[in-house]
């Protein structure tokens, strides 16, 4: 069931209408009315600069214009408590406490408060991580993993049927070098002469895989035996899946790039583009004539060596996803794809495919800091920090929260010192401590006999400033989730939860919950329960635990 319209919709529409009616009543010209929270919250909850906009037309003082509008506002039936006009010409609106009191009952009666149904009956595909099986998942992959999984959570919370998909390539140059690296370590372990490949993978995990080759297949494998690469892929993919499970991430489908070579999909789409005059040969390579489609330069599809560039299988893969009839397709890519993924979309458009339901999320990269210094990482040189090592050092919740507490468009500095700090300086500790404190307060209320099933409370007793300031964000939770769904930015929820926790801690420091006043105690315990529901649902959306004790 869809949430009742929240403050950012219902009240904004109401205020916009009464302002429009006031303009007509005064004979003032119509204007595009913008309403937002004032910079100074003491002025009210919402504000408009309409008088300032009208100054030029009316050739009058904006303060006088504001007072004239205020005098004719018809707020009968509205939930606005007071209206003020402040310099240099703003009209401010304060929402009555009664509105927030009503919202509390709505929250308490619905343990899924904030859930939407805009995706009901719709399907979504979220492709993320998609690391080739050349080594353990590293810190560089974690942001992709957490972002993709959390976006999938948000979609599911809003009714979508979500397929989490992992796309990989177990062929190509990287995989050949992987197999050659295992073969070299195999020979080394057997005391035989070996040549380590240029740009080979030097990690200890390669030696471990080489040892399993000896254990399973013996010591007389021929050079370039396919089992070197196959055993490496099997072992690494097994570890990748285990690492993801540790973060609470399960994939519904794994798709192999070579499928599209074997089933003819790649040849078919290349023939179709050729038939449209968009494929040509030059200098021994095959080119995509993207300049004919508005691009500044053409793109190499197949190198002179015969090796396709990633655009070729990726176009076939996305065509396959489109043909699976998802209502929404989401790709989670690193920022290095910014200049290349549009070529895939361009080819799909040229093939007459529907692409307006494809959304590409580009995230900036991560720097790991320890003691204020950058931790250098390289997969090939074996000086990287793995996902498993990071989770073991700081914990699952810290990893997940830290990787979505900043916008995906911002470079992320992952501070290991802060991540291991168990104090209010650590944002996830601060948030979960608020939840644990809430659980403790409720248990205390139950142990004293104040809380019992069906106990009624009088929300009108909640008029302390910190009580109202806590109720306000609780009311906004559905709109925060809706905004996160539209933007696919989990950071919005993370920031919201931190602000709500901050308001709760302030409320707790100024208002004793369980007091000698039974009626007030019941009202404040209801507020605490409402806060518990919202924080629990928010943490769940982010894939975080809800500890009742810390």
Coordinates of C-alpha atoms in Angstrom, one line a residue, residues 124-128 148-154 156 162-166 249-254:
X124 CA 14.7 -4.7 -12.7
X125 CA 18.1 -6.1 -13.5
X126 CA 21.1 -4.7 -11.5
X127 CA 24.5 -5.8 -12.9
X128 CA 27.4 -5.1 -10.5
X148 CA 24.9 -2.3 -6.5
X149 CA 23.5 -4.4 -3.7
X150 CA 22.1 -1.4 -1.8
X151 CA 20.5 0.0 -5.0
X152 CA 18.9 -3.5 -5.5
X153 CA 17.6 -3.3 -1.9
X154 CA 16.0 0.1 -2.5
X156 CA 13.0 -4.3 -3.8
X162 CA 15.1 -7.6 -8.8
X163 CA 17.6 -9.8 -10.6
X164 CA 21.1 -9.3 -9.3
X165 CA 23.5 -10.2 -12.1
X166 CA 27.3 -10.8 -12.3
X249 CA 25.5 -10.2 -1.2
X250 CA 23.9 -13.0 -3.3
X251 CA 23.7 -13.0 -7.0
X252 CA 20.7 -14.5 -8.9
X253 CA 22.6 -15.0 -12.2
X254 CA 26.1 -15.3 -13.5

